[in-house]
GROMACS .gro file of C-alpha atoms in nm:
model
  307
    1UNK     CA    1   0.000   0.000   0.000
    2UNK     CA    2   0.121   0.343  -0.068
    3UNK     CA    3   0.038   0.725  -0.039
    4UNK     CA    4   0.217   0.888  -0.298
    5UNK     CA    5   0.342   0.709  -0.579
    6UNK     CA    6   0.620   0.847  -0.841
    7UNK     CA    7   0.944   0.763  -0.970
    8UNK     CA    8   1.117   0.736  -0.658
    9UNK     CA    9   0.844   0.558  -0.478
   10UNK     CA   10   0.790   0.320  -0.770
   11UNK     CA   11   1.205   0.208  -0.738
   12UNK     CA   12   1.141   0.145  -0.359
   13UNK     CA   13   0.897  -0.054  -0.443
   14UNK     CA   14   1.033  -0.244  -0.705
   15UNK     CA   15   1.355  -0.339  -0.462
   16UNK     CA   16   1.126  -0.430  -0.206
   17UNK     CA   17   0.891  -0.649  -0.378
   18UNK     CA   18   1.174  -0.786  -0.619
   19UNK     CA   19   1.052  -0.653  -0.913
   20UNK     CA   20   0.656  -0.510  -1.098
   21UNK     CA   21   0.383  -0.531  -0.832
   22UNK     CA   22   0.000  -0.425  -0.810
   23UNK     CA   23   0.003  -0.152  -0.514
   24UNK     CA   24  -0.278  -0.025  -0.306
   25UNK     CA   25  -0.358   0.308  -0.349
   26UNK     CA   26  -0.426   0.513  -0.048
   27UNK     CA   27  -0.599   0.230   0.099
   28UNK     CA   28  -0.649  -0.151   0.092
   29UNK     CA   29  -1.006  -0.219   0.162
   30UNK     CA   30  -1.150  -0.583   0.047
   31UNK     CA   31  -1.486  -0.467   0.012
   32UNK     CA   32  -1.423  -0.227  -0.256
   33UNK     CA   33  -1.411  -0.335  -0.654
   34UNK     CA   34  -1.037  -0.313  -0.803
   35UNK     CA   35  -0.967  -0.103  -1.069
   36UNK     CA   36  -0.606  -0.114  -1.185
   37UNK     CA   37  -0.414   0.146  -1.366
   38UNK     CA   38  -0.136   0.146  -1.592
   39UNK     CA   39   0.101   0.412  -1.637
   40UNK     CA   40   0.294   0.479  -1.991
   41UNK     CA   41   0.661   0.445  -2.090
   42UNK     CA   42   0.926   0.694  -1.887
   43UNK     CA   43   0.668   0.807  -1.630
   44UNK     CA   44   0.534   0.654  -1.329
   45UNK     CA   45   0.213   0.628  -1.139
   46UNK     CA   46   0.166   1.001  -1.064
   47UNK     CA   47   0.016   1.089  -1.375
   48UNK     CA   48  -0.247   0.881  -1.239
   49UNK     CA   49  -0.295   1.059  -0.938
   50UNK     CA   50  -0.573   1.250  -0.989
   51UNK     CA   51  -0.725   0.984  -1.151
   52UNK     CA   52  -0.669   0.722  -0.830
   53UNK     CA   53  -0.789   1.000  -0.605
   54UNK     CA   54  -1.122   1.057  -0.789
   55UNK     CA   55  -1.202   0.659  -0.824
   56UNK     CA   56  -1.097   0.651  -0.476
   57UNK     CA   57  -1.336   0.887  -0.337
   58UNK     CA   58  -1.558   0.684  -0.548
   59UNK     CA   59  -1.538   0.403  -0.355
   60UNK     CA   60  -1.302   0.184  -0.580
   61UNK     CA   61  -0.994   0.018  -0.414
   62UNK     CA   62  -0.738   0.111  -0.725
   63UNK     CA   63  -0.409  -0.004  -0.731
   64UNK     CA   64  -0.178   0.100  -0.962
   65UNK     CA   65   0.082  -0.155  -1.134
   66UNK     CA   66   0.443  -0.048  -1.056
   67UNK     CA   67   0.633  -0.177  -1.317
   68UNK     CA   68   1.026  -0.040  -1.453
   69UNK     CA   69   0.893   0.045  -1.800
   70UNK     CA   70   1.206   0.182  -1.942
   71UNK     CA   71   1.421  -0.164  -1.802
   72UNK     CA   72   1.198  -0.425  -1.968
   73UNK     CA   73   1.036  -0.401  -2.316
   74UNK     CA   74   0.665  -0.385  -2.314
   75UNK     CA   75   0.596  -0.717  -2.374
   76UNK     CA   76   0.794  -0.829  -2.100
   77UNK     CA   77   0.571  -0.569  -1.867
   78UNK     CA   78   0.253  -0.683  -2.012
   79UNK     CA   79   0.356  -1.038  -1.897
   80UNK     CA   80   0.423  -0.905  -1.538
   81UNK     CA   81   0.067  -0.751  -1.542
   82UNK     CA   82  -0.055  -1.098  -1.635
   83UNK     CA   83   0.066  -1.253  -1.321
   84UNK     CA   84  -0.046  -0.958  -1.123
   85UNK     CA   85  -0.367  -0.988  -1.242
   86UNK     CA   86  -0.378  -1.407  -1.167
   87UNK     CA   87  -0.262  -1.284  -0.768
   88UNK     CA   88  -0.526  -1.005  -0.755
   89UNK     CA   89  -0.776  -1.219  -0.872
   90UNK     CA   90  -0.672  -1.491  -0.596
   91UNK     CA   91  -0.703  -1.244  -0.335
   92UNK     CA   92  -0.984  -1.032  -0.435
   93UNK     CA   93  -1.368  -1.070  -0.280
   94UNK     CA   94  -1.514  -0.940  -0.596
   95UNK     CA   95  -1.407  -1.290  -0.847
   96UNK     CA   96  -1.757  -1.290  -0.998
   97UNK     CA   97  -1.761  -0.908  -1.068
   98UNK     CA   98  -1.609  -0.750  -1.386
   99UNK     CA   99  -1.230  -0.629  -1.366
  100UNK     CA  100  -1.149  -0.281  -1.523
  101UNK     CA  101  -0.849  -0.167  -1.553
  102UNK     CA  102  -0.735   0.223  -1.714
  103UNK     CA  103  -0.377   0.297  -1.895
  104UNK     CA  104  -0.224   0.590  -1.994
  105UNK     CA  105  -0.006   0.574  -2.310
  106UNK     CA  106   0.165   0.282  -2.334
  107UNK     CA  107   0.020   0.146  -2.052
  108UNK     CA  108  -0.271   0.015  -2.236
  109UNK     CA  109  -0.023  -0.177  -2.480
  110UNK     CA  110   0.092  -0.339  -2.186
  111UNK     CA  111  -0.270  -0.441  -2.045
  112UNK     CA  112  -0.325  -0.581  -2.378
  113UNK     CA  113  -0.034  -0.764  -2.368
  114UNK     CA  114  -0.107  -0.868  -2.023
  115UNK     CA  115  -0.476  -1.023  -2.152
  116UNK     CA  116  -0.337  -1.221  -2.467
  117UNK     CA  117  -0.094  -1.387  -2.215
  118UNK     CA  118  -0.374  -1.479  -2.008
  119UNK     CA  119  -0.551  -1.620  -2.318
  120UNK     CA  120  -0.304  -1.823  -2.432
  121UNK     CA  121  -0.160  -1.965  -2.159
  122UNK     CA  122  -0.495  -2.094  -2.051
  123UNK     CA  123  -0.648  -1.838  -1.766
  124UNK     CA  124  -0.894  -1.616  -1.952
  125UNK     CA  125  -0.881  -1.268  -1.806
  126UNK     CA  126  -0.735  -1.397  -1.493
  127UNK     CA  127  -1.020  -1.601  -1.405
  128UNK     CA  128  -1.260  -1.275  -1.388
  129UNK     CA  129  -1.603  -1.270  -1.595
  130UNK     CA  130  -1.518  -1.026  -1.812
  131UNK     CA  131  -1.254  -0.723  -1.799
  132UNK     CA  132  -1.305  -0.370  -1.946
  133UNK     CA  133  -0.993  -0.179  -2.078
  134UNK     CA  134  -1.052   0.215  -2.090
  135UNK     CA  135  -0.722   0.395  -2.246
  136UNK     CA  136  -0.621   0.703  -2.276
  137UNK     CA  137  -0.422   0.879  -2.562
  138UNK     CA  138  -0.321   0.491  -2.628
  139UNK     CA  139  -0.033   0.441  -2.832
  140UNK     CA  140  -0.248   0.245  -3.095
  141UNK     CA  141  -0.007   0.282  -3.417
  142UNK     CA  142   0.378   0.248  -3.264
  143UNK     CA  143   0.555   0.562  -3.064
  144UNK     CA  144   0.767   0.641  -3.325
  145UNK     CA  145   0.915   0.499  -3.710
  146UNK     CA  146   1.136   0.231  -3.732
  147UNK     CA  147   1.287   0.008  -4.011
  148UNK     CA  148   1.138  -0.275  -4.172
  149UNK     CA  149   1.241  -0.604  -3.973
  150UNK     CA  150   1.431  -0.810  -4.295
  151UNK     CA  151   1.664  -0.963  -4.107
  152UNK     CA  152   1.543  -1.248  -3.840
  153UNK     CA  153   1.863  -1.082  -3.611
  154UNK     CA  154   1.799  -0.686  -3.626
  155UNK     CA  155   1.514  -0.722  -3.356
  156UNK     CA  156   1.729  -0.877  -3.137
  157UNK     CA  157   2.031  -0.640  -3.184
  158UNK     CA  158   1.801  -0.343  -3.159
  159UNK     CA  159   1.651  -0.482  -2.836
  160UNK     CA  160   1.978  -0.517  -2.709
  161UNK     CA  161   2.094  -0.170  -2.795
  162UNK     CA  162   1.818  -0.027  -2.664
  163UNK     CA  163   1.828  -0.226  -2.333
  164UNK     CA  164   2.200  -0.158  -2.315
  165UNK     CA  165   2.067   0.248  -2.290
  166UNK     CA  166   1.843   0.161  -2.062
  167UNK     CA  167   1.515   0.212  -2.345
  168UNK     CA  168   1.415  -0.126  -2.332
  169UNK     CA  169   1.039  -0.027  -2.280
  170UNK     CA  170   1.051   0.179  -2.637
  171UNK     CA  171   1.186  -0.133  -2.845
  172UNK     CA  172   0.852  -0.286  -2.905
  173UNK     CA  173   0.665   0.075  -2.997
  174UNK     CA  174   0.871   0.080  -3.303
  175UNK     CA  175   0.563   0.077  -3.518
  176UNK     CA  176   0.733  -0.211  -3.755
  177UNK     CA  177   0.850  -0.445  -3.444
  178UNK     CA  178   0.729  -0.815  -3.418
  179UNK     CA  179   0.523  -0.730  -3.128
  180UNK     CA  180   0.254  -0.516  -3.325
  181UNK     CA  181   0.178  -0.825  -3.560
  182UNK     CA  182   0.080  -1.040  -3.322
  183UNK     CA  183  -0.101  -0.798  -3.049
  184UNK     CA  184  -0.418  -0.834  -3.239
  185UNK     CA  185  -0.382  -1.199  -3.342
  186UNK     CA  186  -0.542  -1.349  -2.977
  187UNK     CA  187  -0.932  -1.315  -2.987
  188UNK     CA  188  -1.007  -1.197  -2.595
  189UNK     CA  189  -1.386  -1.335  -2.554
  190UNK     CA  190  -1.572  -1.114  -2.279
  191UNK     CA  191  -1.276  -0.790  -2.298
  192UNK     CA  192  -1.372  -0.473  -2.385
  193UNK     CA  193  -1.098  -0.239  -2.517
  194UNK     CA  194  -1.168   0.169  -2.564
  195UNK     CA  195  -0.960   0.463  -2.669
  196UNK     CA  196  -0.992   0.820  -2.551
  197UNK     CA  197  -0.795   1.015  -2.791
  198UNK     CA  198  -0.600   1.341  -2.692
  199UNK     CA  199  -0.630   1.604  -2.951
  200UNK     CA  200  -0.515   1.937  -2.966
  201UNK     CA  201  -0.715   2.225  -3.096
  202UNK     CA  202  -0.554   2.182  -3.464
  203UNK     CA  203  -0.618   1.833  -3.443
  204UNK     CA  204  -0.277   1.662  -3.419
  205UNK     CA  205  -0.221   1.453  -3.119
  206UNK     CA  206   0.115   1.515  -2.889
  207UNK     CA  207   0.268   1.172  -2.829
  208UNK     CA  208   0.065   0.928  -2.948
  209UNK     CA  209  -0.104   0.914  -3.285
  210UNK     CA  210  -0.431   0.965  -3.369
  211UNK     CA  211  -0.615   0.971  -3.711
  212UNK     CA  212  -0.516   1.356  -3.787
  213UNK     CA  213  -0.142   1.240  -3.792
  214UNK     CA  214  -0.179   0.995  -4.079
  215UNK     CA  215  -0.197   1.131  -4.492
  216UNK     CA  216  -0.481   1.112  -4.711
  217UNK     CA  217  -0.348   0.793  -4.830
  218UNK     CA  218  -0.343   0.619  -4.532
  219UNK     CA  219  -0.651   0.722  -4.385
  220UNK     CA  220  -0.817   0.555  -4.712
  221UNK     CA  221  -0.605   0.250  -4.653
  222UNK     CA  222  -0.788   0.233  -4.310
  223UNK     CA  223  -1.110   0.321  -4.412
  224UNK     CA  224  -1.104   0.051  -4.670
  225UNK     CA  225  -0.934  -0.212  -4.399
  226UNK     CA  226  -1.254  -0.161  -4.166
  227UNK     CA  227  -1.449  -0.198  -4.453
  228UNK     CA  228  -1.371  -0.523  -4.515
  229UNK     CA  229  -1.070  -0.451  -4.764
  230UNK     CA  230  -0.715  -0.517  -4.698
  231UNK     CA  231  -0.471  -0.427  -4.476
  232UNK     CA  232  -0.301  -0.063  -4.508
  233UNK     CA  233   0.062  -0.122  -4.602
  234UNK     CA  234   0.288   0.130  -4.340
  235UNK     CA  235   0.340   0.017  -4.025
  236UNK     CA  236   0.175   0.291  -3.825
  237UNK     CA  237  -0.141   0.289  -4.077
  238UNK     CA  238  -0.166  -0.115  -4.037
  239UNK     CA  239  -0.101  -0.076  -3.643
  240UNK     CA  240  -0.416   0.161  -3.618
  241UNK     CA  241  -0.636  -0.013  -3.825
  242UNK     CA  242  -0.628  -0.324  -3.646
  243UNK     CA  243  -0.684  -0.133  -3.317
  244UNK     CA  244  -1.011   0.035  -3.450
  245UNK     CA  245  -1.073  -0.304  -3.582
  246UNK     CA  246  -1.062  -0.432  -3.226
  247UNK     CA  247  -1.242  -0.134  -3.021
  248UNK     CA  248  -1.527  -0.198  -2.863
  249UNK     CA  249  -1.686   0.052  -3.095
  250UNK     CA  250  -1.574  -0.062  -3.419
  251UNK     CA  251  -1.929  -0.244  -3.518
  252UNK     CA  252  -2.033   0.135  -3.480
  253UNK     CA  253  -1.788   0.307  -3.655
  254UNK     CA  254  -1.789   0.066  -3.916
  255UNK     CA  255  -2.158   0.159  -3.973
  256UNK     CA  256  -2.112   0.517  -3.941
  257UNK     CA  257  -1.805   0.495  -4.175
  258UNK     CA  258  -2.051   0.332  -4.468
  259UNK     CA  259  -2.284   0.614  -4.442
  260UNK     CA  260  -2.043   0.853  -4.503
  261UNK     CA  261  -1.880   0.698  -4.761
  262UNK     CA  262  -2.185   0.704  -4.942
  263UNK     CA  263  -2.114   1.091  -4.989
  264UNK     CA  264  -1.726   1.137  -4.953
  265UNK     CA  265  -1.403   1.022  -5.038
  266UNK     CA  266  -1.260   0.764  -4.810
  267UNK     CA  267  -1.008   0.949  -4.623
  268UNK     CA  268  -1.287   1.242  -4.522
  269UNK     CA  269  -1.567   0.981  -4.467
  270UNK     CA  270  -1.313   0.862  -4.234
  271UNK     CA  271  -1.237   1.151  -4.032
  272UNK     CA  272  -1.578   1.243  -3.978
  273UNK     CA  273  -1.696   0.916  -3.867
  274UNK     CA  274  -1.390   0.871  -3.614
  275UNK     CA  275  -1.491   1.242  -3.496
  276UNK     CA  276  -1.903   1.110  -3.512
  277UNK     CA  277  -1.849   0.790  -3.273
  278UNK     CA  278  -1.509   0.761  -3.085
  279UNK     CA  279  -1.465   0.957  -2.822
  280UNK     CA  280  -1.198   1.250  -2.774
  281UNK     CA  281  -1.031   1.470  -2.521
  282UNK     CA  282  -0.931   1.837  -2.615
  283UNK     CA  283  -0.606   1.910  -2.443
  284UNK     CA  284  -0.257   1.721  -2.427
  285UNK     CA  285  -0.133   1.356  -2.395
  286UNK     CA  286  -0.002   1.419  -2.020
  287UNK     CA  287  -0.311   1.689  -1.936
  288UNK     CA  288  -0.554   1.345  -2.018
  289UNK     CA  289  -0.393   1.169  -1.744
  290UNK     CA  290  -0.303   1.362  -1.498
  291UNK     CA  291  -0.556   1.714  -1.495
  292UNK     CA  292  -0.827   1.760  -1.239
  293UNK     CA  293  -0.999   1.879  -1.452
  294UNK     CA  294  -0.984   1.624  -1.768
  295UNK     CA  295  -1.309   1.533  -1.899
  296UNK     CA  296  -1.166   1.193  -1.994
  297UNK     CA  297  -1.103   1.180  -1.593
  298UNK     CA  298  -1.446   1.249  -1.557
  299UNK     CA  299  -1.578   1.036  -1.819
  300UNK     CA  300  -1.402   0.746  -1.676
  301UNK     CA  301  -1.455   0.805  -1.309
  302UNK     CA  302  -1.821   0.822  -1.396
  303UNK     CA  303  -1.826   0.493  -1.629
  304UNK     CA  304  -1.651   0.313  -1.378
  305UNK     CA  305  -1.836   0.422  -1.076
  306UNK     CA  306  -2.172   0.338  -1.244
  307UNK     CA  307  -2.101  -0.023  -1.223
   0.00000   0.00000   0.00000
């Protein structure tokens, strides 16, 4: 259990527990639902303060993951989560209650992650009903550019370079690395998965990408993918596709996206019907997270504490 939670705090706790933990937030009451939340890539669990103190007064018990996301790469954090996950679900009361959990970033990579590895090694979800995934500014098409993976050994000698400079959480956000081909591959039965996009007021995103940051092009290659065509060809176009493809409103934006392709080119029928159905923040990739006064705090505090 801790108070305060931030870089510091985080590397106690990793020394004391012997590496990525689940922590109480504030409290550790059994009564309460869980709610866990995952920070991004070179940050910590303070961007989710404001976040853990408004679910708190809510009456969730949160508990953020503590996890050293620039040490490992993010599929070796999302596999941590998964065992995190397996103990909370051993110790919580609430087993036959739904399990949400919130990331930040490149924190919602790693829940994903986290819930394929569950899948597939034979402990749906952790052994909850059904889990809920609400992300924010999600990292949905790769951090940044990277080369194309021809050679079976340049993974591993990027990893290694990266790790060596301590950036091992960045080597699988190159938007061309191994891990983004098979993130969508494992069906999750009963998961929900949702984006909140940050958007600034010309439309680009900060940080992570969002559908104003691809071309023309490739927002018609994406249009086309959802509408039953084939994948789009760059890395960061293919990336995002598949993650629309897998939000839990894509059977919605699909439909919207026919209408208004009815009536426009692909690439605008596309940007209207991401702007029509899935849901966006106006202000910064951090401000999301971390601001009072976020409405994607609000909008989460108030999905979550419906339930």
């Amino acid at each position: 259990m801790t108070e305060v939670i931030n870089e510091e705090t985080e590397g106690e706790i990793l020394e004391r527990q012997g590496g990525p933990a689940l922590v109480a937030y504030r409290q550790l009451d059994p009564r309460a639902r869980p709610v866990v939340l995952v920070h991004g890539v070179n940050s910590s669990g303070a961007e989710l303060t404001a976040l853990a103190d408004q679910l708190t007064q809510a009456g969730r018990q949160v508990y953020i993951f503590a996890y050293n996301d620039n040490g490992h790469s993010t599929t070796e954090s999302g596999q941590h989560l998964a065992r995190e996950l397996r103990q909370l679900y051993a110790n919580t009361q609430h087993r036959d209650e739904p399990l949400e959990i919130v990331g930040h970033s490149m924190g919602g990579i790693v829940a994903r992650i986290a819930l394929n590895h569950l899948q597939q090694s034979g402990t749906p979800r952790a052994g909850f009903p059904s889990v809920r995934v609400q992300n924010m500014d999600t990292s949905q098409a790769g951090q940044y550019d990277g080369p194309t993976w021809t050679q079976p050994w340049l993974p591993r000698l990027i990893g290694m370079f990266m790790r060596w400079f301590g950036h091992a959480g960045l080597t699988d956000m190159m938007a061309s690395s191994p891990m983004w081909e098979g993130l969508y591959a494992t069906d999750l039965p009963r998961v929900s998965i949702s984006n909140i996009a940050a958007r600034s007021p010309d439309g680009r995103a900060g940080l992570s990408h969002n559908l104003y940051d691809f071309s023309r092009p490739d927002r018609s290659a994406i249009a086309t993918y959802l509408t039953g065509g084939a994948l789009p060809g760059e890395p960061m176009a293919r990336n995002y596709a598949r993650a629309l493809q897998s939000d839990a409103y894509a059977q919605v934006l699909r439909a919207r996206l026919e209408v208004e392709m009815r009536t426009q080119p692909p690439d605008e029928a596309m940007l209207a019907a991401f702007n029509a159905v899935m849901p966006q923040y106006q202000g910064s990739h951090v401000d999301i997270a971390s601001d009072p006064r976020s409405g994607a705090l609000e909008r989460i505090v108030t999905l979550l504490a419906a339930d």
